[in-house]
PDB file of C-alpha atoms and ligand atoms in Angstrom:
ATOM      1  CA  MET C   1    -114.627   2.797  69.285  1.00 98.00           C
ATOM      2  CA  LYS C   2    -112.954   1.521  72.424  1.00 98.00           C
ATOM      3  CA  PHE C   3    -110.911   3.940  74.508  1.00 98.00           C
ATOM      4  CA  PHE C   4    -107.738   2.542  76.060  1.00 98.00           C
ATOM      5  CA  ILE C   5    -105.461   4.657  78.215  1.00 98.00           C
ATOM      6  CA  ASP C   6    -101.774   4.723  77.317  1.00 98.00           C
ATOM      7  CA  THR C   7    -100.068   4.939  80.705  1.00 98.00           C
ATOM      8  CA  ALA C   8     -98.623   2.875  83.538  1.00 97.00           C
ATOM      9  CA  ASN C   9     -99.681   5.399  86.163  1.00 97.00           C
ATOM     10  CA  VAL C  10    -102.261   3.740  88.396  1.00 97.00           C
ATOM     11  CA  ASP C  11    -103.739   7.048  89.593  1.00 97.00           C
ATOM     12  CA  GLU C  12    -104.458   8.084  85.992  1.00 98.00           C
ATOM     13  CA  ILE C  13    -105.931   4.655  85.261  1.00 98.00           C
ATOM     14  CA  ARG C  14    -108.124   4.783  88.394  1.00 97.00           C
ATOM     15  CA  THR C  15    -109.402   8.249  87.444  1.00 98.00           C
ATOM     16  CA  ALA C  16    -110.197   7.205  83.850  1.00 97.00           C
ATOM     17  CA  ALA C  17    -111.859   4.010  85.087  1.00 97.00           C
ATOM     18  CA  SER C  18    -114.006   6.067  87.481  1.00 97.00           C
ATOM     19  CA  TRP C  19    -115.469   7.944  84.480  1.00 97.00           C
ATOM     20  CA  GLY C  20    -116.915   4.631  83.264  1.00 96.00           C
ATOM     21  CA  VAL C  21    -115.558   4.978  79.717  1.00 95.00           C
ATOM     22  CA  LEU C  22    -112.295   3.062  79.969  1.00 97.00           C
ATOM     23  CA  ASP C  23    -112.058  -0.121  77.895  1.00 98.00           C
ATOM     24  CA  GLY C  24    -108.431  -1.102  78.452  1.00 98.00           C
ATOM     25  CA  VAL C  25    -104.838  -0.043  79.120  1.00 98.00           C
ATOM     26  CA  THR C  26    -101.581  -0.103  77.168  1.00 98.00           C
ATOM     27  CA  THR C  27     -98.158   0.160  78.738  1.00 97.00           C
ATOM     28  CA  ASN C  28     -94.641  -0.048  77.361  1.00 95.00           C
ATOM     29  CA  PRO C  29     -91.197  -0.246  78.990  1.00 95.00           C
ATOM     30  CA  SER C  30     -90.719   3.556  78.742  1.00 94.00           C
ATOM     31  CA  LEU C  31     -94.044   4.228  80.498  1.00 95.00           C
ATOM     32  CA  ILE C  32     -93.198   1.675  83.215  1.00 94.00           C
ATOM     33  CA  ALA C  33     -89.736   3.235  83.670  1.00 93.00           C
ATOM     34  CA  LYS C  34     -91.386   6.613  84.369  1.00 94.00           C
ATOM     35  CA  GLU C  35     -93.237   5.067  87.328  1.00 94.00           C
ATOM     36  CA  LYS C  36     -90.030   3.601  88.856  1.00 94.00           C
ATOM     37  CA  ARG C  37     -91.948   0.547  90.110  1.00 92.00           C
ATOM     38  CA  ASP C  38     -91.643  -3.193  89.593  1.00 93.00           C
ATOM     39  CA  TYR C  39     -93.058  -4.076  86.134  1.00 93.00           C
ATOM     40  CA  LYS C  40     -95.045  -7.170  87.165  1.00 94.00           C
ATOM     41  CA  GLU C  41     -96.395  -5.644  90.354  1.00 95.00           C
ATOM     42  CA  THR C  42     -97.582  -2.572  88.406  1.00 96.00           C
ATOM     43  CA  VAL C  43     -99.297  -4.637  85.690  1.00 96.00           C
ATOM     44  CA  ARG C  44    -100.923  -6.872  88.323  1.00 96.00           C
ATOM     45  CA  GLU C  45    -102.345  -3.755  90.039  1.00 96.00           C
ATOM     46  CA  ILE C  46    -103.569  -2.303  86.706  1.00 97.00           C
ATOM     47  CA  CYS C  47    -105.295  -5.604  85.860  1.00 97.00           C
ATOM     48  CA  LYS C  48    -107.251  -5.353  89.119  1.00 96.00           C
ATOM     49  CA  ILE C  49    -108.401  -1.798  88.314  1.00 96.00           C
ATOM     50  CA  THR C  50    -109.785  -2.621  84.876  1.00 94.00           C
ATOM     51  CA  PRO C  51    -111.354  -5.816  83.545  1.00 94.00           C
ATOM     52  CA  GLY C  52    -110.425  -4.755  79.978  1.00 97.00           C
ATOM     53  CA  PRO C  53    -107.285  -5.825  78.107  1.00 98.00           C
ATOM     54  CA  VAL C  54    -103.992  -4.609  79.635  1.00 98.00           C
ATOM     55  CA  SER C  55    -100.974  -4.686  77.323  1.00 98.00           C
ATOM     56  CA  ALA C  56     -97.612  -5.562  78.886  1.00 97.00           C
ATOM     57  CA  GLU C  57     -94.566  -5.630  76.639  1.00 97.00           C
ATOM     58  CA  VAL C  58     -91.876  -8.301  76.458  1.00 97.00           C
ATOM     59  CA  LEU C  59     -88.280  -7.182  76.920  1.00 97.00           C
ATOM     60  CA  ALA C  60     -86.748 -10.150  75.086  1.00 97.00           C
ATOM     61  CA  THR C  61     -85.980  -9.808  71.389  1.00 97.00           C
ATOM     62  CA  ASP C  62     -85.316 -13.460  70.468  1.00 98.00           C
ATOM     63  CA  TYR C  63     -88.079 -15.984  69.682  1.00 98.00           C
ATOM     64  CA  GLU C  64     -87.513 -18.261  72.707  1.00 98.00           C
ATOM     65  CA  GLY C  65     -87.221 -15.324  75.092  1.00 98.00           C
ATOM     66  CA  ILE C  66     -90.379 -13.639  73.748  1.00 98.00           C
ATOM     67  CA  VAL C  67     -92.402 -16.859  74.064  1.00 98.00           C
ATOM     68  CA  ARG C  68     -91.075 -17.497  77.583  1.00 98.00           C
ATOM     69  CA  GLU C  69     -91.862 -13.942  78.757  1.00 97.00           C
ATOM     70  CA  ALA C  70     -95.266 -14.012  77.061  1.00 98.00           C
ATOM     71  CA  ARG C  71     -96.257 -17.191  78.923  1.00 98.00           C
ATOM     72  CA  GLU C  72     -95.142 -15.554  82.182  1.00 97.00           C
ATOM     73  CA  TRP C  73     -97.218 -12.437  81.417  1.00 97.00           C
ATOM     74  CA  ALA C  74    -100.247 -14.570  80.540  1.00 96.00           C
ATOM     75  CA  SER C  75    -100.066 -16.171  83.989  1.00 95.00           C
ATOM     76  CA  VAL C  76    -100.082 -12.783  85.773  1.00 95.00           C
ATOM     77  CA  ALA C  77    -103.788 -12.070  85.075  1.00 96.00           C
ATOM     78  CA  GLY C  78    -106.513 -13.233  82.731  1.00 95.00           C
ATOM     79  CA  ASN C  79    -106.749  -9.831  81.024  1.00 97.00           C
ATOM     80  CA  VAL C  80    -103.052  -9.403  80.179  1.00 98.00           C
ATOM     81  CA  VAL C  81    -102.291  -8.967  76.481  1.00 98.00           C
ATOM     82  CA  VAL C  82     -98.671  -9.545  75.527  1.00 98.00           C
ATOM     83  CA  LYS C  83     -97.107  -6.759  73.532  1.00 98.00           C
ATOM     84  CA  VAL C  84     -94.577  -8.046  71.014  1.00 98.00           C
ATOM     85  CA  PRO C  85     -92.455  -5.901  68.660  1.00 98.00           C
ATOM     86  CA  LEU C  86     -92.800  -6.376  64.895  1.00 98.00           C
ATOM     87  CA  THR C  87     -89.689  -8.380  63.992  1.00 98.00           C
ATOM     88  CA  PRO C  88     -89.289 -11.804  62.385  1.00 98.00           C
ATOM     89  CA  ASP C  89     -88.746 -13.351  65.839  1.00 98.00           C
ATOM     90  CA  GLY C  90     -91.713 -11.381  67.197  1.00 98.00           C
ATOM     91  CA  ILE C  91     -94.031 -12.554  64.424  1.00 98.00           C
ATOM     92  CA  LYS C  92     -92.861 -16.160  64.819  1.00 98.00           C
ATOM     93  CA  ALA C  93     -93.606 -15.872  68.554  1.00 98.00           C
ATOM     94  CA  VAL C  94     -97.059 -14.380  67.866  1.00 98.00           C
ATOM     95  CA  LYS C  95     -97.862 -17.395  65.679  1.00 98.00           C
ATOM     96  CA  THR C  96     -96.876 -19.771  68.523  1.00 98.00           C
ATOM     97  CA  LEU C  97     -98.751 -17.740  71.136  1.00 98.00           C
ATOM     98  CA  SER C  98    -101.937 -17.494  69.065  1.00 97.00           C
ATOM     99  CA  GLY C  99    -101.893 -21.329  68.939  1.00 97.00           C
ATOM    100  CA  GLU C 100    -101.877 -21.249  72.759  1.00 97.00           C
ATOM    101  CA  GLU C 101    -104.698 -18.694  72.875  1.00 96.00           C
ATOM    102  CA  ILE C 102    -102.411 -16.079  74.433  1.00 98.00           C
ATOM    103  CA  LYS C 103    -103.554 -12.644  73.310  1.00 98.00           C
ATOM    104  CA  THR C 104    -100.978 -10.439  71.597  1.00 98.00           C
ATOM    105  CA  ASN C 105    -100.604  -6.799  70.625  1.00 98.00           C
ATOM    106  CA  VAL C 106     -98.002  -6.351  67.884  1.00 98.00           C
ATOM    107  CA  THR C 107     -96.346  -3.040  68.523  1.00 98.00           C
ATOM    108  CA  LEU C 108     -94.123  -0.568  66.659  1.00 98.00           C
ATOM    109  CA  ILE C 109     -96.131  -0.916  63.442  1.00 98.00           C
ATOM    110  CA  PHE C 110     -95.123   1.662  60.828  1.00 98.00           C
ATOM    111  CA  SER C 111     -96.364   0.101  57.560  1.00 98.00           C
ATOM    112  CA  VAL C 112     -99.393  -1.721  56.192  1.00 98.00           C
ATOM    113  CA  THR C 113     -97.296  -4.763  55.264  1.00 98.00           C
ATOM    114  CA  GLN C 114     -96.118  -5.049  58.872  1.00 98.00           C
ATOM    115  CA  ALA C 115     -99.760  -4.919  60.005  1.00 98.00           C
ATOM    116  CA  VAL C 116    -100.686  -7.684  57.549  1.00 98.00           C
ATOM    117  CA  LEU C 117     -97.813  -9.892  58.744  1.00 98.00           C
ATOM    118  CA  ALA C 118     -99.097  -9.501  62.310  1.00 98.00           C
ATOM    119  CA  ALA C 119    -102.659 -10.363  61.282  1.00 98.00           C
ATOM    120  CA  LYS C 120    -101.491 -13.425  59.346  1.00 98.00           C
ATOM    121  CA  ALA C 121     -99.629 -14.631  62.449  1.00 98.00           C
ATOM    122  CA  GLY C 122    -102.865 -14.360  64.460  1.00 98.00           C
ATOM    123  CA  ALA C 123    -102.256 -11.169  66.449  1.00 98.00           C
ATOM    124  CA  THR C 124    -105.209 -10.052  68.556  1.00 98.00           C
ATOM    125  CA  PHE C 125    -104.265  -6.367  68.133  1.00 98.00           C
ATOM    126  CA  VAL C 126    -101.847  -4.250  66.107  1.00 98.00           C
ATOM    127  CA  SER C 127    -100.573  -0.861  67.199  1.00 98.00           C
ATOM    128  CA  PRO C 128     -99.659   1.606  64.447  1.00 98.00           C
ATOM    129  CA  PHE C 129     -97.768   4.518  66.042  1.00 98.00           C
ATOM    130  CA  VAL C 130     -99.365   7.550  64.396  1.00 98.00           C
ATOM    131  CA  GLY C 131     -97.675  10.276  66.444  1.00 98.00           C
ATOM    132  CA  ARG C 132     -94.177   9.007  65.752  1.00 98.00           C
ATOM    133  CA  ILE C 133     -94.933   9.006  61.999  1.00 98.00           C
ATOM    134  CA  ASP C 134     -96.269  12.576  62.199  1.00 98.00           C
ATOM    135  CA  ASP C 135     -93.171  13.559  64.203  1.00 97.00           C
ATOM    136  CA  ILE C 136     -90.946  12.767  61.204  1.00 98.00           C
ATOM    137  CA  GLY C 137     -93.199  14.542  58.705  1.00 98.00           C
ATOM    138  CA  GLY C 138     -95.330  11.581  57.634  1.00 98.00           C
ATOM    139  CA  ASP C 139     -99.081  11.007  57.862  1.00 98.00           C
ATOM    140  CA  GLY C 140     -99.790   8.600  60.711  1.00 98.00           C
ATOM    141  CA  MET C 141    -103.539   8.498  60.209  1.00 98.00           C
ATOM    142  CA  TYR C 142    -103.108   7.573  56.542  1.00 98.00           C
ATOM    143  CA  LEU C 143    -101.356   4.410  57.735  1.00 98.00           C
ATOM    144  CA  VAL C 144    -104.376   3.593  59.913  1.00 98.00           C
ATOM    145  CA  GLU C 145    -106.642   4.000  56.893  1.00 98.00           C
ATOM    146  CA  GLU C 146    -104.425   1.676  54.832  1.00 98.00           C
ATOM    147  CA  ILE C 147    -104.461  -0.995  57.555  1.00 98.00           C
ATOM    148  CA  LEU C 148    -108.247  -0.790  58.044  1.00 98.00           C
ATOM    149  CA  ASN C 149    -108.744  -1.160  54.268  1.00 98.00           C
ATOM    150  CA  ALA C 150    -106.355  -4.114  53.980  1.00 98.00           C
ATOM    151  CA  TYR C 151    -107.983  -5.888  56.928  1.00 98.00           C
ATOM    152  CA  ALA C 152    -111.474  -5.274  55.477  1.00 98.00           C
ATOM    153  CA  ASN C 153    -110.373  -6.531  52.031  1.00 98.00           C
ATOM    154  CA  TYR C 154    -109.225  -9.862  53.440  1.00 98.00           C
ATOM    155  CA  GLY C 155    -111.432 -10.241  56.516  1.00 98.00           C
ATOM    156  CA  TYR C 156    -108.646 -10.200  59.119  1.00 98.00           C
ATOM    157  CA  GLU C 157    -110.065 -10.070  62.622  1.00 97.00           C
ATOM    158  CA  THR C 158    -107.040  -8.413  64.244  1.00 98.00           C
ATOM    159  CA  GLU C 159    -108.177  -5.192  65.946  1.00 98.00           C
ATOM    160  CA  VAL C 160    -106.434  -1.917  65.156  1.00 98.00           C
ATOM    161  CA  ILE C 161    -105.259   0.151  68.123  1.00 98.00           C
ATOM    162  CA  VAL C 162    -104.369   3.689  67.072  1.00 98.00           C
ATOM    163  CA  ALA C 163    -101.267   4.281  69.215  1.00 98.00           C
ATOM    164  CA  SER C 164     -98.827   7.085  69.877  1.00 98.00           C
ATOM    165  CA  VAL C 165    -101.815   9.429  69.988  1.00 98.00           C
ATOM    166  CA  ARG C 166    -100.683  13.017  70.534  1.00 98.00           C
ATOM    167  CA  ASN C 167    -103.878  15.079  70.274  1.00 98.00           C
ATOM    168  CA  VAL C 168    -107.674  15.150  70.035  1.00 98.00           C
ATOM    169  CA  ARG C 169    -107.463  15.348  66.222  1.00 98.00           C
ATOM    170  CA  HIS C 170    -105.959  11.836  66.181  1.00 98.00           C
ATOM    171  CA  VAL C 171    -108.973  10.607  68.185  1.00 98.00           C
ATOM    172  CA  ILE C 172    -111.481  12.348  65.897  1.00 98.00           C
ATOM    173  CA  GLU C 173    -109.871  10.885  62.770  1.00 98.00           C
ATOM    174  CA  SER C 174    -109.767   7.413  64.376  1.00 98.00           C
ATOM    175  CA  LEU C 175    -113.528   7.715  64.924  1.00 98.00           C
ATOM    176  CA  GLU C 176    -114.108   8.854  61.348  1.00 98.00           C
ATOM    177  CA  MET C 177    -112.089   5.931  59.973  1.00 98.00           C
ATOM    178  CA  GLY C 178    -113.780   3.345  62.157  1.00 98.00           C
ATOM    179  CA  ALA C 179    -110.636   2.250  64.011  1.00 98.00           C
ATOM    180  CA  ASP C 180    -111.403  -0.395  66.641  1.00 98.00           C
ATOM    181  CA  ILE C 181    -109.512   1.290  69.467  1.00 98.00           C
ATOM    182  CA  ALA C 182    -107.512   4.407  70.262  1.00 98.00           C
ATOM    183  CA  THR C 183    -105.019   4.235  73.116  1.00 98.00           C
ATOM    184  CA  ILE C 184    -104.916   7.731  74.510  1.00 98.00           C
ATOM    185  CA  PRO C 185    -102.544   9.434  76.978  1.00 98.00           C
ATOM    186  CA  PHE C 186    -104.279  10.825  80.095  1.00 98.00           C
ATOM    187  CA  ASN C 187    -103.764  14.494  79.112  1.00 98.00           C
ATOM    188  CA  VAL C 188    -105.507  13.930  75.748  1.00 98.00           C
ATOM    189  CA  LEU C 189    -108.247  11.778  77.318  1.00 98.00           C
ATOM    190  CA  LYS C 190    -109.106  14.687  79.665  1.00 97.00           C
ATOM    191  CA  GLN C 191    -109.268  17.070  76.691  1.00 97.00           C
ATOM    192  CA  LEU C 192    -112.030  14.963  75.100  1.00 98.00           C
ATOM    193  CA  PHE C 193    -114.405  16.443  77.683  1.00 97.00           C
ATOM    194  CA  ASN C 194    -113.599  20.050  76.882  1.00 95.00           C
ATOM    195  CA  HIS C 195    -115.700  22.521  74.952  1.00 95.00           C
ATOM    196  CA  PRO C 196    -115.878  26.236  75.806  1.00 95.00           C
ATOM    197  CA  LEU C 197    -119.616  26.336  75.004  1.00 97.00           C
ATOM    198  CA  THR C 198    -120.244  23.639  77.623  1.00 97.00           C
ATOM    199  CA  ASP C 199    -118.491  25.753  80.286  1.00 96.00           C
ATOM    200  CA  ILE C 200    -120.297  28.923  79.172  1.00 98.00           C
ATOM    201  CA  GLY C 201    -123.604  27.022  79.085  1.00 98.00           C
ATOM    202  CA  ILE C 202    -123.221  25.710  82.641  1.00 97.00           C
ATOM    203  CA  GLU C 203    -122.279  29.187  83.917  1.00 96.00           C
ATOM    204  CA  ARG C 204    -125.264  30.773  82.146  1.00 96.00           C
ATOM    205  CA  PHE C 205    -127.794  28.196  83.378  1.00 96.00           C
ATOM    206  CA  LEU C 206    -126.605  28.615  86.955  1.00 96.00           C
ATOM    207  CA  SER C 207    -126.482  32.433  86.860  1.00 96.00           C
ATOM    208  CA  ASP C 208    -129.957  32.642  85.228  1.00 95.00           C
ATOM    209  CA  TYR C 209    -131.325  30.338  87.906  1.00 94.00           C
ATOM    210  CA  ARG C 210    -129.657  32.224  90.752  1.00 94.00           C
ATOM    211  CA  LYS C 211    -130.828  35.619  89.388  1.00 94.00           C
ATOM    212  CA  ALA C 212    -134.449  34.432  89.092  1.00 94.00           C
ATOM    213  CA  MET C 213    -134.486  32.587  92.411  1.00 91.00           C
ATOM    214  CA  GLY C 214    -132.394  35.144  94.278  1.00 79.00           C
ATOM    215  CA  GLY C 215    -129.848  32.480  95.231  1.00 64.00           C
TER     216      GLY C 215
HETATM  217  C1  E4P L 301     -98.605   2.175  72.357  1.00 68.76           C
HETATM  218  O1  E4P L 301     -99.081   1.149  72.760  1.00 68.76           O
HETATM  219  C2  E4P L 301     -97.439   2.852  72.912  1.00 68.76           C
HETATM  220  O2  E4P L 301     -97.369   2.595  74.273  1.00 68.76           O
HETATM  221  C3  E4P L 301     -97.537   4.337  72.782  1.00 68.76           C
HETATM  222  O3  E4P L 301     -98.724   4.740  72.207  1.00 68.76           O
HETATM  223  C4  E4P L 301     -96.303   4.981  72.240  1.00 68.76           C
HETATM  224  O4  E4P L 301     -96.512   6.364  72.227  1.00 68.76           O
HETATM  225  P1  E4P L 301     -95.349   7.447  72.122  1.00 68.76           P
HETATM  226  O5  E4P L 301     -94.965   7.550  70.692  1.00 68.76           O
HETATM  227  O6  E4P L 301     -95.980   8.692  72.634  1.00 68.76           O
HETATM  228  O7  E4P L 301     -94.224   6.946  72.992  1.00 68.76           O
END
């Protein structure tokens, strides 16, 4: 499974990239707003840090506006993926953009039928938001399972990005289900390293060695 980081913070992206396990980045307007920096300049910088796909979201909601913004994003860097919301205009735009070989990530997916519409339009990626479904008492990971099954049944090549990840459990279940990608916030990404027995093991090895060697 590919690990993307879900942030627009370049320091977090640089740190994750330095670990050698980062496959891509997703941003959204809320994450960009937190950084209080120019959107394009930030995405351009992120695209230089990682060679993997970097999702940048359109702000337009109408077909013409989405297509125009998407073409602009595609000219910013070769690894930009244009994030488009799941609406009729968004899907129509995805169809046009896939004909131009512009990569798209259809975002704000909350049902399997939405995911199938995106795949039919030629989306490169879909992003089901598991955390937001859990937040309202639903089962976000069940949606991922439904999408993976539907795509397997019909051979759609659209890759599934598990998005709105809130905890390590979401990452573990994504792995179990065979999701293509999980886009993970920095705080959760760091937690993937943690296990108390690893810390205890390191301490014990070092103290045994020091005791024996008198160090
Ligand atoms: C996905 O691409 C989105 O940027 C993100 O995962 C949304 O997560 P949130 O529900 O924590 O805002």
